[in-house]
């Protein structure tokens, strides 16, 4: 899994990424997710195309780990999301 690049053209990859988004930002007003867009930065990706971050190192394994964290630790995930989207952080 760590050797398989994330590819949004593969339905299973796209479904995993959408599940990650919905688990991290369940109250987001984004009802339609674009494969490239600012909503990915909202949940912590460095840019508008999550493929760049995912394929930089751990590929699909990183995606599965994000999903596991979001599903297994929803309170922690919500706290991290809120902290990351606070306007007065320096990082």
Coordinates of N, CA and C in Angstrom, one line a residue:
X1 N 0.8 -1.2 0.0 CA 0.0 0.0 0.0 C 0.9 1.3 0.0
X2 N 2.0 1.2 0.7 CA 2.9 2.4 0.7 C 3.6 2.6 -0.6
X3 N 3.5 1.7 -1.5 CA 4.1 1.9 -2.8 C 3.1 2.2 -3.9
X4 N 1.8 2.3 -3.5 CA 0.8 2.6 -4.5 C 0.4 4.1 -4.5
X5 N 0.7 4.8 -5.6 CA 0.3 6.2 -5.6 C -1.2 6.4 -5.5
X6 N -1.5 7.5 -4.8 CA -2.9 7.9 -4.8 C -3.3 8.4 -6.2
X7 N -4.4 7.9 -6.7 CA -4.8 8.3 -8.1 C -6.3 8.6 -8.0
X8 N -6.7 9.9 -8.1 CA -8.2 10.2 -8.0 C -9.0 9.6 -9.1
X9 N -8.4 9.2 -10.1 CA -9.2 8.5 -11.2 C -9.6 7.1 -10.8
X10 N -9.0 6.5 -9.8 CA -9.4 5.2 -9.3 C -10.5 5.5 -8.2
X11 N -11.7 4.9 -8.5 CA -12.9 5.1 -7.7 C -12.6 4.8 -6.2
X12 N -11.9 3.7 -5.9 CA -11.6 3.4 -4.5 C -10.8 4.4 -3.8
X13 N -9.8 5.0 -4.5 CA -9.0 6.0 -3.9 C -9.8 7.3 -3.6
X14 N -10.6 7.7 -4.6 CA -11.4 8.9 -4.5 C -12.4 8.7 -3.3
X15 N -13.0 7.5 -3.2 CA -14.0 7.3 -2.1 C -13.3 7.4 -0.8
X16 N -12.1 6.8 -0.7 CA -11.3 6.9 0.6 C -11.1 8.4 0.9
X17 N -10.6 9.2 0.0 CA -10.3 10.6 0.2 C -11.6 11.3 0.6
X18 N -12.7 11.1 0.0 CA -14.0 11.7 0.3 C -14.4 11.3 1.8
X19 N -14.2 10.1 2.1 CA -14.5 9.6 3.5 C -13.6 10.3 4.5
X20 N -12.3 10.5 4.2 CA -11.4 11.3 5.1 C -12.0 12.7 5.3
X21 N -12.3 13.3 4.2 CA -12.8 14.7 4.3 C -14.1 14.8 5.2
X22 N -15.0 13.9 4.9 CA -16.3 13.9 5.7 C -16.1 13.5 7.1
X23 N -15.1 12.7 7.4 CA -14.8 12.4 8.8 C -14.1 13.5 9.6
X24 N -13.2 14.3 8.8 CA -12.5 15.4 9.5 C -13.4 16.6 9.5
X25 N -14.2 16.9 8.5 CA -15.0 18.1 8.5 C -16.5 17.8 8.3
X26 N -17.1 17.1 9.2 CA -18.5 16.6 9.0 C -19.5 17.7 8.9
X27 N -19.2 18.9 9.4 CA -20.2 20.0 9.4 C -19.8 21.0 8.3
X28 N -18.9 20.7 7.4 CA -18.5 21.6 6.3 C -19.7 21.8 5.4
X29 N -19.8 23.0 4.9 CA -20.8 23.3 3.9 C -20.5 22.8 2.5
X30 N -19.4 22.2 2.3 CA -19.0 21.7 1.0 C -19.8 20.4 0.7
X31 N -20.8 20.5 -0.1 CA -21.6 19.3 -0.4 C -21.0 18.6 -1.6
X32 N -20.3 19.3 -2.4 CA -19.7 18.7 -3.6 C -18.2 18.9 -3.6
X33 N -17.5 17.8 -3.5 CA -16.0 17.8 -3.4 C -15.4 17.8 -4.8
X34 N -14.5 18.7 -5.0 CA -13.8 18.7 -6.3 C -12.5 17.9 -6.0
X35 N -12.0 17.3 -7.0 CA -10.7 16.6 -6.9 C -9.5 17.5 -6.6
X36 N -9.6 18.7 -7.1 CA -8.7 19.8 -6.8 C -9.5 21.0 -6.3
X37 N -9.1 21.5 -5.2 CA -9.9 22.7 -4.6 C -9.4 23.0 -3.2
X38 N -9.8 24.2 -2.8 CA -9.4 24.7 -1.5 C -9.9 23.9 -0.3
X39 N -10.9 23.1 -0.5 CA -11.4 22.3 0.6 C -10.4 21.4 1.2
X40 N -9.4 21.0 0.4 CA -8.3 20.1 0.9 C -7.4 20.8 1.8
X41 N -7.1 22.1 1.5 CA -6.3 22.9 2.4 C -7.0 23.0 3.8
X42 N -8.3 23.1 3.7 CA -9.2 23.3 4.9 C -8.9 22.2 5.9
X43 N -8.7 20.9 5.4 CA -8.5 19.8 6.3 C -7.0 19.5 6.5
X44 N -6.1 20.3 6.0 CA -4.7 20.1 6.4 C -3.7 19.8 5.2
X45 N -4.2 19.6 4.0 CA -3.3 19.4 2.9 C -2.6 20.7 2.6
X46 N -1.3 20.6 2.1 CA -0.5 21.8 1.9 C -1.0 22.6 0.7
X47 N -1.7 22.0 -0.2 CA -2.2 22.7 -1.4 C -3.6 22.2 -1.8
X48 N -4.0 22.6 -2.9 CA -5.4 22.3 -3.4 C -5.5 20.9 -4.0
X49 N -4.4 20.3 -4.3 CA -4.4 18.9 -4.8 C -3.8 17.9 -3.8
X50 N -4.6 17.1 -3.1 CA -4.0 16.2 -2.1 C -3.1 15.2 -2.7
X51 N -3.2 14.9 -3.9 CA -2.3 14.0 -4.6 C -0.8 14.3 -4.3
X52 N -0.5 15.6 -4.3 CA 0.9 16.0 -4.1 C 1.4 15.6 -2.7
X53 N 0.6 15.8 -1.7 CA 1.0 15.5 -0.3 C 1.1 13.9 -0.1
X54 N 0.0 13.3 -0.6 CA -0.1 11.8 -0.4 C 1.0 11.1 -1.1
X55 N 1.3 11.5 -2.4 CA 2.3 10.7 -3.1 C 3.8 11.1 -2.8
X56 N 3.9 12.1 -2.0 CA 5.3 12.6 -1.6 C 6.0 11.5 -0.9
X57 N 5.3 10.7 0.0 CA 6.0 9.7 0.8 C 5.2 8.4 0.9
X58 N 4.2 8.4 1.7 CA 3.5 7.2 2.1 C 2.4 6.8 1.2
X59 N 2.1 7.6 0.2 CA 1.1 7.2 -0.8 C -0.3 6.8 -0.2
X60 N -0.8 5.7 -0.6 CA -2.2 5.3 -0.2 C -2.2 4.9 1.3
X61 N -1.0 4.5 1.8 CA -0.9 4.2 3.2 C -1.3 5.4 4.1
X62 N -0.8 6.6 3.7 CA -1.1 7.8 4.4 C -2.6 8.1 4.4
X63 N -3.2 7.8 3.3 CA -4.7 8.0 3.2 C -5.4 7.1 4.1
X64 N -5.0 5.9 4.2 CA -5.7 4.9 5.1 C -5.4 5.3 6.6
X65 N -4.2 5.8 6.9 CA -3.9 6.2 8.2 C -4.7 7.4 8.6
X66 N -4.9 8.4 7.7 CA -5.8 9.5 8.0 C -7.2 9.1 8.3
X67 N -7.7 8.2 7.5 CA -9.1 7.7 7.7 C -9.2 6.9 9.0
X68 N -8.2 6.1 9.4 CA -8.2 5.4 10.6 C -8.2 6.4 11.8
X69 N -7.4 7.4 11.7 CA -7.3 8.4 12.8 C -8.7 9.1 13.0
X70 N -9.2 9.5 11.9 CA -10.5 10.3 11.9 C -11.7 9.4 12.4
X71 N -11.7 8.1 12.1 CA -12.7 7.2 12.5 C -12.5 6.7 13.9
X72 N -11.3 6.4 14.3 CA -11.0 5.8 15.6 C -10.9 6.9 16.7
X73 N -10.5 8.1 16.4 CA -10.3 9.2 17.3 C -11.1 10.4 16.9
X74 N -12.4 10.4 16.9 CA -13.1 11.6 16.4 C -13.0 12.8 17.2
X75 N -12.9 12.7 18.5 CA -12.7 13.9 19.4 C -11.3 14.5 19.1
X76 N -10.3 13.7 19.1 CA -8.9 14.2 18.8 C -8.9 14.8 17.4
X77 N -9.5 14.2 16.4 CA -9.5 14.7 15.1 C -10.2 16.1 15.0
X78 N -11.3 16.2 15.7 CA -12.1 17.4 15.8 C -11.2 18.5 16.4
X79 N -10.5 18.2 17.5 CA -9.7 19.2 18.2 C -8.5 19.6 17.3
X80 N -7.9 18.7 16.5 CA -6.8 19.0 15.6 C -7.3 19.9 14.5
X81 N -8.5 19.6 14.0 CA -9.1 20.4 12.9 C -9.4 21.8 13.4
X82 N -10.0 21.9 14.5 CA -10.3 23.2 15.1 C -9.0 24.0 15.3
X83 N -8.0 23.4 15.9 CA -6.7 24.1 16.1 C -6.1 24.5 14.8
X84 N -6.1 23.7 13.8 CA -5.5 24.0 12.6 C -6.2 25.1 11.8
X85 N -7.5 25.3 12.1 CA -8.2 26.4 11.4 C -8.4 27.6 12.3
X86 N -7.7 27.7 13.4 CA -7.7 28.9 14.2 C -6.9 30.0 13.5
X87 N -7.4 31.1 13.4 CA -6.8 32.2 12.6 C -5.5 32.7 13.2
X88 N -5.3 32.6 14.5 CA -4.1 33.2 15.1 C -3.0 32.2 15.4
X89 N -2.8 31.1 14.6 CA -1.7 30.2 14.8 C -0.5 30.7 13.9
X90 N 0.7 30.3 14.4 CA 1.9 30.7 13.6 C 2.5 29.7 12.8
X91 N 1.8 28.6 12.6 CA 2.4 27.5 11.8 C 1.5 27.1 10.7

